[in-house]
PDB file of C-alpha atoms in Angstrom:
ATOM      1  CA  MET A   1      -9.827   8.523 -10.631  1.00  0.00           C
ATOM      2  CA  LYS A   2     -10.195   5.005 -10.542  1.00  0.00           C
ATOM      3  CA  PHE A   3     -12.249   4.924 -13.356  1.00  0.00           C
ATOM      4  CA  ILE A   4      -9.746   7.053 -15.612  1.00  0.00           C
ATOM      5  CA  PHE A   5      -6.849   5.018 -14.663  1.00  0.00           C
ATOM      6  CA  THR A   6      -8.736   1.802 -15.273  1.00  0.00           C
ATOM      7  CA  SER A   7     -10.070   2.930 -18.653  1.00  0.00           C
ATOM      8  CA  LEU A   8      -6.481   4.035 -19.585  1.00  0.00           C
ATOM      9  CA  PHE A   9      -4.980   0.727 -18.523  1.00  0.00           C
ATOM     10  CA  PHE A  10      -7.552  -1.031 -20.690  1.00  0.00           C
ATOM     11  CA  LEU A  11      -6.979   1.195 -23.438  1.00  0.00           C
ATOM     12  CA  ALA A  12      -3.329   0.532 -23.306  1.00  0.00           C
ATOM     13  CA  LEU A  13      -3.635  -3.302 -23.188  1.00  0.00           C
ATOM     14  CA  CYS A  14      -6.011  -3.235 -26.297  1.00  0.00           C
ATOM     15  CA  ALA A  15      -3.282  -0.858 -28.128  1.00  0.00           C
ATOM     16  CA  THR A  16      -0.569  -3.506 -27.451  1.00  0.00           C
ATOM     17  CA  GLY A  17      -2.629  -6.186 -28.599  1.00  0.00           C
ATOM     18  CA  PHE A  18      -3.504  -4.619 -31.956  1.00  0.00           C
ATOM     19  CA  ALA A  19       0.200  -3.392 -32.342  1.00  0.00           C
ATOM     20  CA  GLN A  20       1.202  -7.058 -32.579  1.00  0.00           C
ATOM     21  CA  GLN A  21      -1.224  -7.616 -35.871  1.00  0.00           C
ATOM     22  CA  ARG A  22      -0.256  -6.859 -39.146  1.00  0.00           C
ATOM     23  CA  ALA A  23      -1.843  -3.838 -40.990  1.00  0.00           C
ATOM     24  CA  LYS A  24      -4.232  -4.860 -43.618  1.00  0.00           C
ATOM     25  CA  TYR A  25      -4.826  -2.843 -46.609  1.00  0.00           C
ATOM     26  CA  ASN A  26      -7.924  -1.862 -48.879  1.00  0.00           C
ATOM     27  CA  ILE A  27      -7.693  -1.366 -52.329  1.00  0.00           C
ATOM     28  CA  ARG A  28      -9.990   0.328 -54.866  1.00  0.00           C
ATOM     29  CA  VAL A  29      -9.132  -0.493 -58.494  1.00  0.00           C
ATOM     30  CA  VAL A  30     -10.499   1.531 -61.477  1.00  0.00           C
ATOM     31  CA  TYR A  31     -10.779  -0.206 -64.750  1.00  0.00           C
ATOM     32  CA  ARG A  32     -10.039   1.273 -68.138  1.00  0.00           C
ATOM     33  CA  SER A  33     -13.820   1.187 -68.546  1.00  0.00           C
ATOM     34  CA  GLY A  34     -14.283   3.522 -65.497  1.00  0.00           C
ATOM     35  CA  ASN A  35     -15.868   0.670 -63.344  1.00  0.00           C
ATOM     36  CA  ALA A  36     -14.287   0.384 -59.837  1.00  0.00           C
ATOM     37  CA  VAL A  37     -13.761  -2.755 -57.718  1.00  0.00           C
ATOM     38  CA  ARG A  38     -13.067  -2.764 -53.950  1.00  0.00           C
ATOM     39  CA  GLY A  39     -11.589  -5.288 -51.520  1.00  0.00           C
ATOM     40  CA  ALA A  40      -8.776  -6.211 -49.390  1.00  0.00           C
ATOM     41  CA  PHE A  41      -5.533  -6.636 -50.776  1.00  0.00           C
ATOM     42  CA  TYR A  42      -4.269  -9.731 -51.109  1.00  0.00           C
ATOM     43  CA  ALA A  43      -1.477 -10.562 -53.568  1.00  0.00           C
ATOM     44  CA  ALA A  44       0.464  -8.827 -56.326  1.00  0.00           C
ATOM     45  CA  SER A  45       2.146 -10.169 -59.360  1.00  0.00           C
ATOM     46  CA  ASP A  46       3.898  -8.933 -62.491  1.00  0.00           C
ATOM     47  CA  ASN A  47       0.661  -9.114 -64.606  1.00  0.00           C
ATOM     48  CA  SER A  48      -1.999  -9.171 -61.999  1.00  0.00           C
ATOM     49  CA  LEU A  49      -3.233  -8.321 -58.608  1.00  0.00           C
ATOM     50  CA  THR A  50      -5.534 -10.743 -56.419  1.00  0.00           C
ATOM     51  CA  LEU A  51      -8.297  -8.938 -54.183  1.00  0.00           C
ATOM     52  CA  ILE A  52     -10.777 -10.640 -51.484  1.00  0.00           C
ATOM     53  CA  ARG A  53     -14.167  -9.476 -51.835  1.00  0.00           C
ATOM     54  CA  ASN A  54     -16.545  -9.723 -48.929  1.00  0.00           C
ATOM     55  CA  ARG A  55     -14.105 -12.145 -47.183  1.00  0.00           C
ATOM     56  CA  ARG A  56     -14.877 -14.937 -49.274  1.00  0.00           C
ATOM     57  CA  ASP A  57     -14.779 -14.227 -53.076  1.00  0.00           C
ATOM     58  CA  THR A  58     -11.277 -14.078 -54.590  1.00  0.00           C
ATOM     59  CA  LEU A  59     -10.961 -11.905 -57.560  1.00  0.00           C
ATOM     60  CA  LYS A  60      -7.909 -11.951 -59.879  1.00  0.00           C
ATOM     61  CA  LEU A  61      -7.750  -8.717 -62.010  1.00  0.00           C
ATOM     62  CA  SER A  62      -5.292  -8.624 -65.062  1.00  0.00           C
ATOM     63  CA  ALA A  63      -3.000  -5.699 -65.354  1.00  0.00           C
ATOM     64  CA  ASP A  64      -4.266  -4.770 -68.926  1.00  0.00           C
ATOM     65  CA  SER A  65      -7.468  -3.696 -67.541  1.00  0.00           C
ATOM     66  CA  ILE A  66      -6.438  -1.562 -64.572  1.00  0.00           C
ATOM     67  CA  SER A  67      -6.049   2.158 -64.822  1.00  0.00           C
ATOM     68  CA  ALA A  68      -5.864   3.235 -61.406  1.00  0.00           C
ATOM     69  CA  LEU A  69      -5.125   1.822 -57.635  1.00  0.00           C
ATOM     70  CA  TYR A  70      -5.982   3.641 -54.603  1.00  0.00           C
ATOM     71  CA  ILE A  71      -4.608   1.744 -51.381  1.00  0.00           C
ATOM     72  CA  HIS A  72      -5.378   2.764 -47.645  1.00  0.00           C
ATOM     73  CA  ARG A  73      -5.094   1.194 -44.490  1.00  0.00           C
ATOM     74  CA  ARG A  74      -7.961  -0.594 -42.643  1.00  0.00           C
ATOM     75  CA  GLY A  75      -8.559  -0.159 -39.191  1.00  0.00           C
ATOM     76  CA  LEU A  76      -7.296   3.038 -38.013  1.00  0.00           C
ATOM     77  CA  VAL A  77      -9.957   5.821 -38.597  1.00  0.00           C
ATOM     78  CA  ALA A  78     -12.683   4.326 -36.401  1.00  0.00           C
ATOM     79  CA  PRO A  79     -10.402   3.767 -32.968  1.00  0.00           C
ATOM     80  CA  LEU A  80      -9.292   7.243 -33.313  1.00  0.00           C
ATOM     81  CA  ALA A  81     -12.848   8.711 -33.878  1.00  0.00           C
ATOM     82  CA  ILE A  82     -13.918   6.450 -30.608  1.00  0.00           C
ATOM     83  CA  ALA A  83     -10.905   7.787 -28.719  1.00  0.00           C
ATOM     84  CA  GLY A  84     -11.732  11.435 -29.615  1.00  0.00           C
ATOM     85  CA  GLY A  85     -15.478  10.925 -28.503  1.00  0.00           C
ATOM     86  CA  LEU A  86     -14.704   9.124 -25.339  1.00  0.00           C
ATOM     87  CA  THR A  87     -12.081  11.988 -24.399  1.00  0.00           C
ATOM     88  CA  PHE A  88     -14.989  14.350 -24.275  1.00  0.00           C
ATOM     89  CA  PHE A  89     -17.436  11.918 -22.487  1.00  0.00           C
ATOM     90  CA  VAL A  90     -14.672  11.537 -19.828  1.00  0.00           C
ATOM     91  CA  LEU A  91     -14.351  15.107 -19.269  1.00  0.00           C
ATOM     92  CA  ALA A  92     -18.298  15.514 -18.890  1.00  0.00           C
ATOM     93  CA  ALA A  93     -18.229  12.577 -16.261  1.00  0.00           C
ATOM     94  CA  LYS A  94     -15.402  14.484 -14.221  1.00  0.00           C
ATOM     95  CA  SER A  95     -17.242  17.917 -14.426  1.00  0.00           C
ATOM     96  CA  ASP A  96     -19.182  18.715 -11.108  1.00  0.00           C
ATOM     97  CA  LYS A  97     -21.394  21.358 -13.121  1.00  0.00           C
ATOM     98  CA  LEU A  98     -24.407  19.821 -14.880  1.00  0.00           C
ATOM     99  CA  VAL A  99     -24.690  22.361 -17.478  1.00  0.00           C
ATOM    100  CA  GLU A 100     -21.164  21.915 -18.336  1.00  0.00           C
ATOM    101  CA  SER A 101     -21.362  18.184 -18.590  1.00  0.00           C
ATOM    102  CA  ILE A 102     -24.211  18.414 -20.888  1.00  0.00           C
ATOM    103  CA  VAL A 103     -22.462  20.938 -22.996  1.00  0.00           C
ATOM    104  CA  LEU A 104     -19.436  18.770 -23.236  1.00  0.00           C
ATOM    105  CA  ILE A 105     -21.694  15.602 -23.984  1.00  0.00           C
ATOM    106  CA  ALA A 106     -23.760  17.694 -26.944  1.00  0.00           C
ATOM    107  CA  ALA A 107     -21.134  19.717 -28.436  1.00  0.00           C
ATOM    108  CA  GLY A 108     -17.655  17.891 -27.470  1.00  0.00           C
ATOM    109  CA  VAL A 109     -18.299  14.346 -28.333  1.00  0.00           C
ATOM    110  CA  PRO A 110     -19.509  15.104 -31.735  1.00  0.00           C
ATOM    111  CA  ALA A 111     -16.474  17.575 -32.231  1.00  0.00           C
ATOM    112  CA  GLY A 112     -13.959  14.703 -30.691  1.00  0.00           C
ATOM    113  CA  VAL A 113     -15.586  12.061 -33.086  1.00  0.00           C
ATOM    114  CA  SER A 114     -15.060  14.651 -35.975  1.00  0.00           C
ATOM    115  CA  GLY A 115     -11.590  15.548 -34.941  1.00  0.00           C
ATOM    116  CA  GLY A 116     -10.688  11.804 -34.659  1.00  0.00           C
ATOM    117  CA  LEU A 117     -11.768  11.085 -38.312  1.00  0.00           C
ATOM    118  CA  LEU A 118      -9.850  14.064 -39.539  1.00  0.00           C
ATOM    119  CA  ILE A 119      -6.680  12.554 -37.816  1.00  0.00           C
ATOM    120  CA  GLY A 120      -7.617   8.959 -38.673  1.00  0.00           C
ATOM    121  CA  GLY A 121      -7.877   9.950 -42.244  1.00  0.00           C
ATOM    122  CA  LEU A 122      -4.593  11.931 -42.404  1.00  0.00           C
ATOM    123  CA  LEU A 123      -2.646   9.257 -40.717  1.00  0.00           C
ATOM    124  CA  SER A 124      -3.950   6.299 -42.931  1.00  0.00           C
ATOM    125  CA  ASN A 125      -1.132   5.306 -45.087  1.00  0.00           C
ATOM    126  CA  LYS A 126      -2.548   6.196 -48.268  1.00  0.00           C
ATOM    127  CA  LYS A 127      -0.956   5.503 -51.786  1.00  0.00           C
ATOM    128  CA  HIS A 128      -2.291   6.214 -55.162  1.00  0.00           C
ATOM    129  CA  TYR A 129      -1.232   4.954 -58.860  1.00  0.00           C
ATOM    130  CA  LYS A 130      -2.898   6.608 -61.634  1.00  0.00           C
ATOM    131  CA  GLN A 131      -2.615   6.166 -65.403  1.00  0.00           C
ATOM    132  CA  LEU A 132      -1.128   2.694 -65.061  1.00  0.00           C
ATOM    133  CA  GLN A 133       0.208   0.582 -68.269  1.00  0.00           C
ATOM    134  CA  PRO A 134       0.645  -2.882 -68.169  1.00  0.00           C
ATOM    135  CA  LYS A 135       4.301  -2.058 -68.574  1.00  0.00           C
ATOM    136  CA  ASP A 136       4.383  -0.432 -64.939  1.00  0.00           C
ATOM    137  CA  PHE A 137       3.408  -3.450 -62.704  1.00  0.00           C
ATOM    138  CA  PRO A 138       6.687  -5.178 -62.685  1.00  0.00           C
ATOM    139  CA  VAL A 139       8.444  -1.801 -61.713  1.00  0.00           C
ATOM    140  CA  ILE A 140       5.603  -1.092 -58.911  1.00  0.00           C
ATOM    141  CA  LYS A 141       5.279  -4.738 -57.842  1.00  0.00           C
ATOM    142  CA  PRO A 142       8.156  -4.555 -55.082  1.00  0.00           C
ATOM    143  CA  THR A 143       6.036  -1.753 -53.344  1.00  0.00           C
ATOM    144  CA  LEU A 144       2.896  -3.100 -53.865  1.00  0.00           C
ATOM    145  CA  GLN A 145       3.837  -6.345 -52.073  1.00  0.00           C
ATOM    146  CA  GLN A 146       4.432  -4.087 -49.014  1.00  0.00           C
ATOM    147  CA  TYR A 147       0.493  -3.860 -48.823  1.00  0.00           C
ATOM    148  CA  THR A 148      -0.305  -7.315 -49.493  1.00  0.00           C
ATOM    149  CA  VAL A 149      -1.408  -9.986 -46.959  1.00  0.00           C
ATOM    150  CA  LEU A 150       1.028 -12.689 -48.577  1.00  0.00           C
ATOM    151  CA  LYS A 151       4.715 -12.133 -48.421  1.00  0.00           C
TER     152      LYS A 151
END
C-alpha cells in the first residue's frame, strides 16, 4: 500500500509540474509537389510559416508552396501509454498468485500500453487544413497562432 501511495503521489506531482508548461505542437507541411516537411510549429504570419527542425534549424515556408497542414500536440501519447502499462504492472505486483501476476505482466502490460496509445491518439488535439491557397493564410492565421510557440 505504501508503494502504491508513493507512486500515485509522485505521478500527481509530475502531472502538476507538466500542467504548468505550455503545450507544444508538431506540424507536417505538404508542398504542392507532394513532398512533406515535419517540425515544431514556431510562428505563423500572413504569407509564411516558420518551423524548427531538429531543434536547431529554422525553416521559413512560403504560403504559395503549401497545399496542406497537419497539426498535432506533442507529448501526450507517451505518458498515457506508460501509465497504461504501469497500471497492469502494479496490479501484477499486488497479486498473491504467481500465475496470475505472470499473465497480467505478459498480457496486461502490452494491452495497457496499446490502450494508452489509443487514448492518447484520440485526445491529441489534431487540426487539418487541406487544399490551402495563399489567400487562405490571412483567414486562418488567428487559429494557427494558438498552436505556435510565439504569441
